[in-house]
PDB file of N, CA and C in Angstrom:
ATOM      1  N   UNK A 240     356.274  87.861 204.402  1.00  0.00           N
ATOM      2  CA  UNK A 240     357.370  87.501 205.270  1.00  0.00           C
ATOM      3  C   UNK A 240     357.283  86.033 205.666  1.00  0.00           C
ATOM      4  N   UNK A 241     355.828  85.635 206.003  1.00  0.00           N
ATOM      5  CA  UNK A 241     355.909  84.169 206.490  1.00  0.00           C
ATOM      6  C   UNK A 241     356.386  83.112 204.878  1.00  0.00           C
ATOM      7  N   UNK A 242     356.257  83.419 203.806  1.00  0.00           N
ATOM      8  CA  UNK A 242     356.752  82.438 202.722  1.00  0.00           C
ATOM      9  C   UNK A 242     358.350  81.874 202.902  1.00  0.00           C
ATOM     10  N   UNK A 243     359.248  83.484 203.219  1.00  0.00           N
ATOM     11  CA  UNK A 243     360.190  83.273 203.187  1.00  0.00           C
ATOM     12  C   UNK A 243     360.563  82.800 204.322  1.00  0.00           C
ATOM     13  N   UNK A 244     360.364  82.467 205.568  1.00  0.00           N
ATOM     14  CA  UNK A 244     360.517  82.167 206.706  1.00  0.00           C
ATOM     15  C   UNK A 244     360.177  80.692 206.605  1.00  0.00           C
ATOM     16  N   UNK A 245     359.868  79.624 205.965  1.00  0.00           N
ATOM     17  CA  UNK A 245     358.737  78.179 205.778  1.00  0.00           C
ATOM     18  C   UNK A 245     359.097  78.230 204.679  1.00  0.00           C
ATOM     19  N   UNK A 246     359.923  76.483 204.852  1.00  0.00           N
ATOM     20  CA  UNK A 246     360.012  75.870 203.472  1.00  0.00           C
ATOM     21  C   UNK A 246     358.473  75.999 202.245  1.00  0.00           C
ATOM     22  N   UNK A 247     357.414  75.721 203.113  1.00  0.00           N
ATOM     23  CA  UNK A 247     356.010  75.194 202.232  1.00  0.00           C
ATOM     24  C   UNK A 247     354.908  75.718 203.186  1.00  0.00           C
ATOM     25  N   UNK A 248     354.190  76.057 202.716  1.00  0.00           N
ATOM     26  CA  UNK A 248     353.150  76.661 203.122  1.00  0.00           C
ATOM     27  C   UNK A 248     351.368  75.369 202.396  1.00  0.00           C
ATOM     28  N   UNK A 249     350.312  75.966 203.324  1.00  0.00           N
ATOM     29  CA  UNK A 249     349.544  74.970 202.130  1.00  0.00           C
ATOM     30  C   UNK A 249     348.530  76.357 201.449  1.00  0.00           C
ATOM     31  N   UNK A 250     349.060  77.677 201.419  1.00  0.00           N
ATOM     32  CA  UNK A 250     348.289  78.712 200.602  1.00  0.00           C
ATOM     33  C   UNK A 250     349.585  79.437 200.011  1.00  0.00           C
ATOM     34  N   UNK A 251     349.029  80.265 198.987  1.00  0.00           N
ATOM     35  CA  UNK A 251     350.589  81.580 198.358  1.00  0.00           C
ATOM     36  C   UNK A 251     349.718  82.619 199.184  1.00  0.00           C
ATOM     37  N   UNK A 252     350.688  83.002 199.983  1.00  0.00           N
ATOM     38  CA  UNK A 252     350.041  84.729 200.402  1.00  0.00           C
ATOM     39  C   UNK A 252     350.037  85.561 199.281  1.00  0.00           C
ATOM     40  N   UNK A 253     350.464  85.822 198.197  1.00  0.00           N
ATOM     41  CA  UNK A 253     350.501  87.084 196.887  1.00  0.00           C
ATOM     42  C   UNK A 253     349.028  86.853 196.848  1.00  0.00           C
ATOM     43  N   UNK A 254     348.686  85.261 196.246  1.00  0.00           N
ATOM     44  CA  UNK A 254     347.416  84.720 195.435  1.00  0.00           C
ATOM     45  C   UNK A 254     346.201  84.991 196.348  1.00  0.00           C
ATOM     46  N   UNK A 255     346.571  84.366 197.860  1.00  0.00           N
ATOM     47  CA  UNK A 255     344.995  83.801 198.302  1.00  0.00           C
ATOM     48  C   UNK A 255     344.826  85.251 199.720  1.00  0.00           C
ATOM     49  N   UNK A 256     345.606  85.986 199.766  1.00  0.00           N
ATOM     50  CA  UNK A 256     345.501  86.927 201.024  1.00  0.00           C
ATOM     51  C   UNK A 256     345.353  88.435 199.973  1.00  0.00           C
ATOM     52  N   UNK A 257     344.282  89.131 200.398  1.00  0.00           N
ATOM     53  CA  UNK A 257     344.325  90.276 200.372  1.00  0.00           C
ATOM     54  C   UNK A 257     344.396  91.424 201.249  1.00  0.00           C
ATOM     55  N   UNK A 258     345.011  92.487 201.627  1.00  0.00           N
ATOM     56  CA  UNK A 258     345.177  93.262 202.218  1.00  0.00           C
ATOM     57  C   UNK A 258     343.539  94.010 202.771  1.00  0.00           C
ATOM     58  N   UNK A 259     343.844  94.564 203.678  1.00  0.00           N
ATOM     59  CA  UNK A 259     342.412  95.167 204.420  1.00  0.00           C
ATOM     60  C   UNK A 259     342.341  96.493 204.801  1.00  0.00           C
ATOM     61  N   UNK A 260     343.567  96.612 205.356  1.00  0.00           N
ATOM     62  CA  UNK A 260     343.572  97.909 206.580  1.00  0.00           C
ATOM     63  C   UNK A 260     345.020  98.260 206.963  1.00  0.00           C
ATOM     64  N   UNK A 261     345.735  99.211 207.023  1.00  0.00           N
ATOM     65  CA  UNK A 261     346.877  99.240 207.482  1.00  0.00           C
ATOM     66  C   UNK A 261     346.655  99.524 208.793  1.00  0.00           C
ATOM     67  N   UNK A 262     346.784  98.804 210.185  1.00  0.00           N
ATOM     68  CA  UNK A 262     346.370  99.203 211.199  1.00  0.00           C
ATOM     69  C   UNK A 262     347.541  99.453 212.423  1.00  0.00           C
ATOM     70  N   UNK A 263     348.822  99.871 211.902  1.00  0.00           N
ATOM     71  CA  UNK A 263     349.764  99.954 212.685  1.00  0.00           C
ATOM     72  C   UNK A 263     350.944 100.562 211.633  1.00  0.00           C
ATOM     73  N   UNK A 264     352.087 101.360 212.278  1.00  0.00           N
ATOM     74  CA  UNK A 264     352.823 101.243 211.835  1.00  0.00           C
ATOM     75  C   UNK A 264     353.955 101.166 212.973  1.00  0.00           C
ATOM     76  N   UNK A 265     355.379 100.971 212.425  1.00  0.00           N
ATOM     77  CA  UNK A 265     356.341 100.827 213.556  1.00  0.00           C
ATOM     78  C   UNK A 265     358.249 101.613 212.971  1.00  0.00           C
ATOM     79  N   UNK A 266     358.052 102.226 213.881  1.00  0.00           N
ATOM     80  CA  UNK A 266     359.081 103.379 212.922  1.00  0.00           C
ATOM     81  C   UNK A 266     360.670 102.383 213.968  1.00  0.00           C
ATOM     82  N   UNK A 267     361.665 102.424 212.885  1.00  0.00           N
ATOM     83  CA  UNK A 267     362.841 101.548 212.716  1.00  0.00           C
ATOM     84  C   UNK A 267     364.194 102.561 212.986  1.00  0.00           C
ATOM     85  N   UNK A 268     364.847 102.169 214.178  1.00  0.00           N
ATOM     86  CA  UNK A 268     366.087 102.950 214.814  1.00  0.00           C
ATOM     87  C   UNK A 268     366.903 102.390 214.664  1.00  0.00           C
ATOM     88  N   UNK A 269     368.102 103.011 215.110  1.00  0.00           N
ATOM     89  CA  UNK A 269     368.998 102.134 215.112  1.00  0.00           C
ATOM     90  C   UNK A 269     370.021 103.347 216.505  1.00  0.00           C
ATOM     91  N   UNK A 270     370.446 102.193 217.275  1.00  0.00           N
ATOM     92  CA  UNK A 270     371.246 102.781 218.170  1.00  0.00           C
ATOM     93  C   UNK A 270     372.801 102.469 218.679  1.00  0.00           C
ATOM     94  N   UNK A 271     373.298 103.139 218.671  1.00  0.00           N
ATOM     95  CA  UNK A 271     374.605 102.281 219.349  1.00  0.00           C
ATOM     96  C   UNK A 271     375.115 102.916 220.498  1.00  0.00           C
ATOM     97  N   UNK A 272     376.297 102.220 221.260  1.00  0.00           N
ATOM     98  CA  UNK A 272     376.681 102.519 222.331  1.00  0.00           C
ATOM     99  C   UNK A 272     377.636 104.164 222.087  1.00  0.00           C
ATOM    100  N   UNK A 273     378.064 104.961 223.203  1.00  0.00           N
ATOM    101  CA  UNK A 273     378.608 106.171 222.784  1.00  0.00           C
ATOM    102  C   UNK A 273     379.835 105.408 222.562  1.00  0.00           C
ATOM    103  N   UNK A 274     380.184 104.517 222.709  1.00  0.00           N
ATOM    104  CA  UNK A 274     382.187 104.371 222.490  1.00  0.00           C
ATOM    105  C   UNK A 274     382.429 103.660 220.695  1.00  0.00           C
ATOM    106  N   UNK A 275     380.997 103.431 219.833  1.00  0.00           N
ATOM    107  CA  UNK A 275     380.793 103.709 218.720  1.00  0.00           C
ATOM    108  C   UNK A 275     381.345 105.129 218.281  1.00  0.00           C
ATOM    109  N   UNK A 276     382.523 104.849 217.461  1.00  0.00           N
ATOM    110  CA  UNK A 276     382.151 106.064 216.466  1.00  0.00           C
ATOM    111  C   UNK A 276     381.570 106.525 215.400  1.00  0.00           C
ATOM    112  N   UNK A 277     380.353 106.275 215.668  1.00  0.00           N
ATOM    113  CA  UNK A 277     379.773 107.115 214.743  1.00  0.00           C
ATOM    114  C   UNK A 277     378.408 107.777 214.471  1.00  0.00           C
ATOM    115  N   UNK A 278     378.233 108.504 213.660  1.00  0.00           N
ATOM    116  CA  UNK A 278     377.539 110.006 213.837  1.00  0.00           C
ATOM    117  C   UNK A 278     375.853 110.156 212.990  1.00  0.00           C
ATOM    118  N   UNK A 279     376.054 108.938 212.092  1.00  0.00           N
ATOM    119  CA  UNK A 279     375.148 108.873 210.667  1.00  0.00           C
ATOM    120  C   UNK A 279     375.090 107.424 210.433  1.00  0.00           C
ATOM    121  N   UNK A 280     373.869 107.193 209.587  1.00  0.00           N
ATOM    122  CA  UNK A 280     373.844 105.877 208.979  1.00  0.00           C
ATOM    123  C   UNK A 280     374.649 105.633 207.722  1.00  0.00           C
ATOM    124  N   UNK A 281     375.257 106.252 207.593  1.00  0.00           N
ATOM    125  CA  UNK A 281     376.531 105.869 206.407  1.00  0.00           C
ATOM    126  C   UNK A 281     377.504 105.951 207.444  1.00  0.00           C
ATOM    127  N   UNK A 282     377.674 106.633 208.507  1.00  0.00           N
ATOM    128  CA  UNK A 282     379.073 106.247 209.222  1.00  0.00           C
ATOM    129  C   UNK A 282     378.872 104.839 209.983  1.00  0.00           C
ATOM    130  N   UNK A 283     377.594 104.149 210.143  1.00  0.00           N
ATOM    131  CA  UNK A 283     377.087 102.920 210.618  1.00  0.00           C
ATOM    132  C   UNK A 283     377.449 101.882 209.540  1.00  0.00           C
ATOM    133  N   UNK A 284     377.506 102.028 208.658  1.00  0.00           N
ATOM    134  CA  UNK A 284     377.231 101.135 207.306  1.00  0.00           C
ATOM    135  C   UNK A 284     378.918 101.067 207.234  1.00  0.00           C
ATOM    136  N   UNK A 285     379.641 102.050 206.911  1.00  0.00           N
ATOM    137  CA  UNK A 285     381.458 102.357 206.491  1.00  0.00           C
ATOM    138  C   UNK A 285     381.996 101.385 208.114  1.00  0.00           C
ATOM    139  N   UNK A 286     381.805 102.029 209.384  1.00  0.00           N
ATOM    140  CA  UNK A 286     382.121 101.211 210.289  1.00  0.00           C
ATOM    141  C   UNK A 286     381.616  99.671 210.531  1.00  0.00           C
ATOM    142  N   UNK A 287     381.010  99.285 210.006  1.00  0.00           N
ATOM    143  CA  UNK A 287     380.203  97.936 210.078  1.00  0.00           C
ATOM    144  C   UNK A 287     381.215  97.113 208.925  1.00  0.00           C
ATOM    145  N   UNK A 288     381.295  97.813 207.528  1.00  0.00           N
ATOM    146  CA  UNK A 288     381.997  97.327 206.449  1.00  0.00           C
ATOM    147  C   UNK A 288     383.986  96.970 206.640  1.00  0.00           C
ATOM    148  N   UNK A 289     384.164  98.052 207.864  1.00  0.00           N
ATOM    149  CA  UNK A 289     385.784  97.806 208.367  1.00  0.00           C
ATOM    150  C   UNK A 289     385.757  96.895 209.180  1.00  0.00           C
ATOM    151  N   UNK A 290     384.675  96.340 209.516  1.00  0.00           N
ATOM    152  CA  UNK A 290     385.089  95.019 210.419  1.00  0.00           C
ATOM    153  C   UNK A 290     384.831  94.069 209.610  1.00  0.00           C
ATOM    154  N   UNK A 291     385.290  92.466 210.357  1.00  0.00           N
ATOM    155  CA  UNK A 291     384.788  91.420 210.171  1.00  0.00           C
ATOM    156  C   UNK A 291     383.189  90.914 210.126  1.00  0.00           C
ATOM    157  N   UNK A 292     382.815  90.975 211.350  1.00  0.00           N
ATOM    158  CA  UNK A 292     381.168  91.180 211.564  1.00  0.00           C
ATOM    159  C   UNK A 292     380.790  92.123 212.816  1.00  0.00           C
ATOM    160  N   UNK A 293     379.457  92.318 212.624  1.00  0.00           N
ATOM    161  CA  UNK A 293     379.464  93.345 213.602  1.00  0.00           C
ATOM    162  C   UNK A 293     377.681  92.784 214.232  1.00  0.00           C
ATOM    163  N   UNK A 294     377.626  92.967 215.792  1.00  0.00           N
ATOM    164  CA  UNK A 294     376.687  92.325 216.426  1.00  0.00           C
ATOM    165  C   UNK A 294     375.304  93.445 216.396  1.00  0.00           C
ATOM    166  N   UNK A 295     374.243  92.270 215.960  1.00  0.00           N
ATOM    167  CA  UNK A 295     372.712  93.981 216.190  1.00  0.00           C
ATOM    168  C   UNK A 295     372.206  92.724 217.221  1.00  0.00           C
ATOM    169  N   UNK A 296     371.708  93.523 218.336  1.00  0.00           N
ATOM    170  CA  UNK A 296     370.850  93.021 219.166  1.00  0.00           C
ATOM    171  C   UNK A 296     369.555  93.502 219.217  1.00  0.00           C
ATOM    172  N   UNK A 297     368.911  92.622 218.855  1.00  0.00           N
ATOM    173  CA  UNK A 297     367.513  92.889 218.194  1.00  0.00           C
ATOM    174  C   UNK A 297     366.134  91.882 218.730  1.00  0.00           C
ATOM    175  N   UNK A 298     365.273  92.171 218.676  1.00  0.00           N
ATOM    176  CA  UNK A 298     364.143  91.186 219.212  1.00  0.00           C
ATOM    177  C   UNK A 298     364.388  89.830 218.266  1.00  0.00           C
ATOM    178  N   UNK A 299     363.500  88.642 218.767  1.00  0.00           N
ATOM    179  CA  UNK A 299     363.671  87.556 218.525  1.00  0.00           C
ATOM    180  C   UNK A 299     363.773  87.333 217.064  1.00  0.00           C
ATOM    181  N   UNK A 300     363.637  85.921 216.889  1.00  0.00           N
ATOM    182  CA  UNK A 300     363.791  86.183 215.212  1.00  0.00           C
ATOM    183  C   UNK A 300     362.577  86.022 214.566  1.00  0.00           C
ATOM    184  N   UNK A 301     362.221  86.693 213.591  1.00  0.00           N
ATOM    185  CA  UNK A 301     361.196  86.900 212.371  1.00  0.00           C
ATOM    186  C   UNK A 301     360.111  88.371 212.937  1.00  0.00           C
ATOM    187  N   UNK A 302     360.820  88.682 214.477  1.00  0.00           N
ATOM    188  CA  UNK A 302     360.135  90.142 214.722  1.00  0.00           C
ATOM    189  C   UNK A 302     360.752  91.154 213.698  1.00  0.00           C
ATOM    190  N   UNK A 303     359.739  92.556 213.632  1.00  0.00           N
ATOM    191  CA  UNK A 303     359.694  93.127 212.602  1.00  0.00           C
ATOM    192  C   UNK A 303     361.434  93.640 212.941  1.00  0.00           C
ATOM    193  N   UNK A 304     362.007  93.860 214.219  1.00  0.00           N
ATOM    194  CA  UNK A 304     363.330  94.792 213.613  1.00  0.00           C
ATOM    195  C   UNK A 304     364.236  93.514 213.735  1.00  0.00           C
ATOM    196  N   UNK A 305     363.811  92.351 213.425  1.00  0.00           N
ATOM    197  CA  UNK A 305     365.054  91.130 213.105  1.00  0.00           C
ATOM    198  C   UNK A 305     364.978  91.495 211.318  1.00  0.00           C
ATOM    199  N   UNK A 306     363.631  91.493 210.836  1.00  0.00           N
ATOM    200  CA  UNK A 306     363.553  91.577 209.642  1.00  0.00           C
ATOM    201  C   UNK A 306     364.162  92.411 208.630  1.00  0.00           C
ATOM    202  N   UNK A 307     364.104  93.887 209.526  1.00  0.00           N
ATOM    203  CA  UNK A 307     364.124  95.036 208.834  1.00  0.00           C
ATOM    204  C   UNK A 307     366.208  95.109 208.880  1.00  0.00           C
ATOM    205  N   UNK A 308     366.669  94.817 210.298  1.00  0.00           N
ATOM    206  CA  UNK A 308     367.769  94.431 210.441  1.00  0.00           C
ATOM    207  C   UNK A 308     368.750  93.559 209.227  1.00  0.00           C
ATOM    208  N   UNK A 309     368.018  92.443 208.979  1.00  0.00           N
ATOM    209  CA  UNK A 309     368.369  91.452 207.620  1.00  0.00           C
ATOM    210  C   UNK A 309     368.344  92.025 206.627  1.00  0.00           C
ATOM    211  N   UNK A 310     367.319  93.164 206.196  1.00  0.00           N
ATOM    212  CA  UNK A 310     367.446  93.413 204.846  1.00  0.00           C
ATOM    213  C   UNK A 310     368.411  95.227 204.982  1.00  0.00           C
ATOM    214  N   UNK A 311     368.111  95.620 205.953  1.00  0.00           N
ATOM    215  CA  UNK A 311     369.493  96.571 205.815  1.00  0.00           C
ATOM    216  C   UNK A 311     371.003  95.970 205.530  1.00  0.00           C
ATOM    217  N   UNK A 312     371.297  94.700 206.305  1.00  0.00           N
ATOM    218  CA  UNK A 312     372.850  93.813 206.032  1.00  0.00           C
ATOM    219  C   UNK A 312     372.691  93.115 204.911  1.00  0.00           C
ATOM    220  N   UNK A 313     371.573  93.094 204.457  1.00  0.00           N
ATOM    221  CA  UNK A 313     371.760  92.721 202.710  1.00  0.00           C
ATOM    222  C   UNK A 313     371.907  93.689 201.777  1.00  0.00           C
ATOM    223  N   UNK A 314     371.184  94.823 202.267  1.00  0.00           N
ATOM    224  CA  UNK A 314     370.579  95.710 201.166  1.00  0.00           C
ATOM    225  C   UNK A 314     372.771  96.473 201.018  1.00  0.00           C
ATOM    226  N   UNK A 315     373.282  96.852 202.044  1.00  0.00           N
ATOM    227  CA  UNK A 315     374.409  97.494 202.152  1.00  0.00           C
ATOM    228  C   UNK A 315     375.525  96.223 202.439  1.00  0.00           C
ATOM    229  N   UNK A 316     375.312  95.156 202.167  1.00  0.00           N
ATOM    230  CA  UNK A 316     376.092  93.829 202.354  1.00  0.00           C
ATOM    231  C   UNK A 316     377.396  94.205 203.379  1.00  0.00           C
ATOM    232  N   UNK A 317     376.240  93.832 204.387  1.00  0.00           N
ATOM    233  CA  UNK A 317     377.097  94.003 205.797  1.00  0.00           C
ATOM    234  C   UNK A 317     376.894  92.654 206.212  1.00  0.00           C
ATOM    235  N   UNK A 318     377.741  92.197 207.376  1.00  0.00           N
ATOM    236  CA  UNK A 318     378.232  90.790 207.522  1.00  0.00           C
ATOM    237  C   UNK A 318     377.594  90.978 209.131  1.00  0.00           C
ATOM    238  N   UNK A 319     376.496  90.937 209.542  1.00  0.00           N
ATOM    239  CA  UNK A 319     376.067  91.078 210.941  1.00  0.00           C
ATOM    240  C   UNK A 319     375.418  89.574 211.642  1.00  0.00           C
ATOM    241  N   UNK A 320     375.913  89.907 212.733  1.00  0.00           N
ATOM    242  CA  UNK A 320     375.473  88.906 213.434  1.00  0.00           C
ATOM    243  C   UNK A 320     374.236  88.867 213.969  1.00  0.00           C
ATOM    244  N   UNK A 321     373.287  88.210 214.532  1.00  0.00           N
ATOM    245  CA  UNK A 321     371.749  88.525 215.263  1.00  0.00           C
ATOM    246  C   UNK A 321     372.080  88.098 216.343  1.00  0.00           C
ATOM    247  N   UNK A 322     371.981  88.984 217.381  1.00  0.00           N
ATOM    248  CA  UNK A 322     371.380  88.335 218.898  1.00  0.00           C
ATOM    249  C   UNK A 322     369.992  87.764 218.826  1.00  0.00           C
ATOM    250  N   UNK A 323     369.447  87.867 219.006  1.00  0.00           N
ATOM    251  CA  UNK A 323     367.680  87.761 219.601  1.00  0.00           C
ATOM    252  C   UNK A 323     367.715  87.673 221.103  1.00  0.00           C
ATOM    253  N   UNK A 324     366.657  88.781 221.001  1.00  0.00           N
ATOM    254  CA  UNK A 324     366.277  88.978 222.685  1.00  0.00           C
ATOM    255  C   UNK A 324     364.479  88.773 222.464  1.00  0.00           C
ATOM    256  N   UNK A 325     363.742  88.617 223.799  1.00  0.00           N
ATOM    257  CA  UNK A 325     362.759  88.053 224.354  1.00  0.00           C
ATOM    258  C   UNK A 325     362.248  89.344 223.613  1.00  0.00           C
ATOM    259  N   UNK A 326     362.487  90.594 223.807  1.00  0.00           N
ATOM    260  CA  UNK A 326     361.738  91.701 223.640  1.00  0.00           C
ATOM    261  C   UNK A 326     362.558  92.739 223.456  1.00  0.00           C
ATOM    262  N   UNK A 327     361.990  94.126 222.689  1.00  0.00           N
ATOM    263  CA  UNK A 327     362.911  95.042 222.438  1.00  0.00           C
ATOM    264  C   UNK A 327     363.692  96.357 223.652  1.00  0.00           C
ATOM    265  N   UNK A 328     363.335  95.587 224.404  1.00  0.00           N
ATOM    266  CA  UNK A 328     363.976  96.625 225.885  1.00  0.00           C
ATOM    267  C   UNK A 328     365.038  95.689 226.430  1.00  0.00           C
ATOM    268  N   UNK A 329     364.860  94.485 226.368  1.00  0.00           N
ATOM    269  CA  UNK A 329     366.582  93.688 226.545  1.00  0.00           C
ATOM    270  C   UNK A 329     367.740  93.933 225.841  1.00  0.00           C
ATOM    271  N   UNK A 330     367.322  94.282 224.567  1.00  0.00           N
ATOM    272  CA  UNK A 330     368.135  94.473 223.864  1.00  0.00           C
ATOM    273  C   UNK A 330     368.845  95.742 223.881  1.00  0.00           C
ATOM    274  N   UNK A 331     367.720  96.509 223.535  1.00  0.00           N
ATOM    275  CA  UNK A 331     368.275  98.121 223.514  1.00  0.00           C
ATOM    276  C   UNK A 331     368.915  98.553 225.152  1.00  0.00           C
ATOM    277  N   UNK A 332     368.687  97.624 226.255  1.00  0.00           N
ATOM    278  CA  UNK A 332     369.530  97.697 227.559  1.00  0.00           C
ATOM    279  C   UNK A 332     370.720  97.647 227.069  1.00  0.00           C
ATOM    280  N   UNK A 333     371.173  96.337 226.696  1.00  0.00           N
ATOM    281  CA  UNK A 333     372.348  95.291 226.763  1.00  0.00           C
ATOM    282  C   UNK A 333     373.275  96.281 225.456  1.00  0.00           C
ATOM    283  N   UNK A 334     372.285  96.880 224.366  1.00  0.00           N
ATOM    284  CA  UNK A 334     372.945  98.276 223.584  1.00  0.00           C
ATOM    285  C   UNK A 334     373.474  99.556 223.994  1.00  0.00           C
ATOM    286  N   UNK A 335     373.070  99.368 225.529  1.00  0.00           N
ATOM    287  CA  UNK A 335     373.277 100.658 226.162  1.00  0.00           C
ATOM    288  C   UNK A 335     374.110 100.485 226.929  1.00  0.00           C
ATOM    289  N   UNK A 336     374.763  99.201 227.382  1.00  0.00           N
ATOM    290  CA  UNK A 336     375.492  98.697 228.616  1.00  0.00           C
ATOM    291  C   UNK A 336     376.675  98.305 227.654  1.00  0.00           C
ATOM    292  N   UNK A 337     377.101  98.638 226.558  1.00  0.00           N
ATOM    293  CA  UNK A 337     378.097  98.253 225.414  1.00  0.00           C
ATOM    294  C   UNK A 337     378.024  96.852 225.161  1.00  0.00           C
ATOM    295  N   UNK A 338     377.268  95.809 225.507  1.00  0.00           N
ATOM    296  CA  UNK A 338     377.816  94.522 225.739  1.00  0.00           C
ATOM    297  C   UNK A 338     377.283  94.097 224.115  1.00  0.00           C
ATOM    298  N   UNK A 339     376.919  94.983 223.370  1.00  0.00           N
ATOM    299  CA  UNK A 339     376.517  94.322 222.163  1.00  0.00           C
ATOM    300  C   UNK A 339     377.365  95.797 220.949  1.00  0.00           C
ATOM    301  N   UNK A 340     378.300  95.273 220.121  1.00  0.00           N
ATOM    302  CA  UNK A 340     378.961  96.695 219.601  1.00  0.00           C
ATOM    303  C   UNK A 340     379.121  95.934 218.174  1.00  0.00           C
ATOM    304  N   UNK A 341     378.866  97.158 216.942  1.00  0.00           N
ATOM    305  CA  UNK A 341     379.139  96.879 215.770  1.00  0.00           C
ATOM    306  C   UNK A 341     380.424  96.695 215.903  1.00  0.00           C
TER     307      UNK A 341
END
Protein backbone atom coordinates (compact mmCIF):
# COMPACT_ATOMS: atom_id res chain seq x y z
CA UNK A 1 0.00 0.00 0.00
CA UNK A 2 2.78 2.47 0.95
CA UNK A 3 4.39 2.14 -2.95
CA UNK A 4 1.26 3.23 -4.26
CA UNK A 5 0.66 6.03 -1.91
CA UNK A 6 4.72 7.72 -2.66
CA UNK A 7 5.95 8.76 -5.77
CA UNK A 8 9.62 6.91 -4.72
CA UNK A 9 10.48 5.07 -2.08
CA UNK A 10 14.43 4.26 -1.30
CA UNK A 11 13.44 0.17 -0.90
CA UNK A 12 10.66 -2.14 -3.25
CA UNK A 13 8.46 -3.63 -0.54
CA UNK A 14 7.71 -7.01 -3.01
CA UNK A 15 11.84 -7.34 -3.05
CA UNK A 16 13.30 -6.20 0.34
CA UNK A 17 10.16 -6.86 3.00
CA UNK A 18 9.09 -10.18 3.96
CA UNK A 19 6.05 -11.05 5.70
CA UNK A 20 6.18 -12.48 9.45
CA UNK A 21 2.97 -12.87 11.22
CA UNK A 22 -0.50 -11.98 10.45
CA UNK A 23 -1.23 -10.22 13.68
CA UNK A 24 -4.59 -8.55 13.18
CA UNK A 25 -7.34 -8.64 11.14
CA UNK A 26 -10.12 -5.93 10.48
CA UNK A 27 -13.50 -6.97 9.10
CA UNK A 28 -14.99 -4.13 6.41
CA UNK A 29 -18.83 -2.68 6.64
CA UNK A 30 -20.49 -0.68 5.08
CA UNK A 31 -23.43 1.40 6.44
CA UNK A 32 -25.88 3.82 5.41
CA UNK A 33 -28.42 6.09 6.70
CA UNK A 34 -32.23 4.46 6.91
CA UNK A 35 -33.58 7.16 4.26
CA UNK A 36 -31.03 5.08 1.85
CA UNK A 37 -32.81 2.74 -0.11
CA UNK A 38 -31.25 0.05 0.09
CA UNK A 39 -31.19 -3.51 1.31
CA UNK A 40 -27.81 -5.36 -0.18
CA UNK A 41 -24.48 -4.59 -1.55
CA UNK A 42 -25.63 -4.78 -5.08
CA UNK A 43 -28.54 -2.50 -4.14
CA UNK A 44 -25.45 -0.16 -2.76
CA UNK A 45 -23.43 -0.52 -5.93
CA UNK A 46 -26.99 -0.04 -8.60
CA UNK A 47 -27.89 3.07 -6.22
CA UNK A 48 -24.39 4.56 -6.14
CA UNK A 49 -24.21 3.87 -10.17
CA UNK A 50 -27.80 6.14 -10.61
CA UNK A 51 -26.17 8.97 -9.28
CA UNK A 52 -23.62 11.37 -10.21
CA UNK A 53 -21.28 10.73 -7.16
CA UNK A 54 -22.03 9.47 -4.06
CA UNK A 55 -20.25 10.52 -0.54
CA UNK A 56 -18.36 7.48 1.87
CA UNK A 57 -17.32 8.95 5.03
CA UNK A 58 -14.54 7.12 6.06
CA UNK A 59 -11.36 7.47 8.30
CA UNK A 60 -8.54 9.59 7.11
CA UNK A 61 -6.77 8.92 4.07
CA UNK A 62 -4.50 5.79 3.41
CA UNK A 63 -6.48 4.18 6.67
CA UNK A 64 -7.40 0.68 5.96
CA UNK A 65 -11.36 1.53 5.18
CA UNK A 66 -10.15 4.70 2.92
CA UNK A 67 -8.31 1.92 1.09
CA UNK A 68 -10.65 -0.81 0.99
CA UNK A 69 -13.37 2.03 0.12
CA UNK A 70 -11.08 3.01 -3.20
CA UNK A 71 -10.82 -0.29 -4.42
CA UNK A 72 -14.56 -1.23 -3.99
CA UNK A 73 -15.31 2.35 -6.35
CA UNK A 74 -12.84 0.95 -8.67
CA UNK A 75 -13.41 -2.57 -8.51
CA UNK A 76 -17.57 -1.74 -9.39
CA UNK A 77 -16.54 1.79 -11.06
CA UNK A 78 -18.40 3.89 -8.82
CA UNK A 79 -17.72 7.65 -8.87
CA UNK A 80 -17.37 8.30 -4.88
CA UNK A 81 -16.33 10.96 -3.10
CA UNK A 82 -13.97 10.61 0.31
CA UNK A 83 -14.67 12.50 3.36
CA UNK A 84 -11.87 11.71 5.82
CA UNK A 85 -12.55 11.83 9.35
CA UNK A 86 -9.94 11.88 12.39
CA UNK A 87 -11.29 8.38 13.28
CA UNK A 88 -13.87 5.79 12.51
CA UNK A 89 -16.66 6.88 15.06
CA UNK A 90 -16.88 10.50 13.43
CA UNK A 91 -17.69 9.18 10.63
CA UNK A 92 -19.98 6.37 11.18
CA UNK A 93 -21.82 9.34 13.61
CA UNK A 94 -22.10 11.90 10.83
CA UNK A 95 -23.45 8.28 8.70
CA UNK A 96 -25.95 8.02 11.17
CA UNK A 97 -27.05 11.69 11.42
CA UNK A 98 -27.68 11.46 7.32
CA UNK A 99 -25.23 14.26 6.81
CA UNK A 100 -23.10 11.98 4.62
CA UNK A 101 -25.58 9.93 1.82
CA UNK A 102 -24.67 7.86 -1.28
Amino acid sequence: MTEGMRQRLAYNPERDLVPVAMVARSPNIFIVHPSVPVKSVAELIEFSRSRKTSVMARQGVGSNPHLIGELFAHRFKLNLTHVPYKGGGAGIATSCRGRSRC
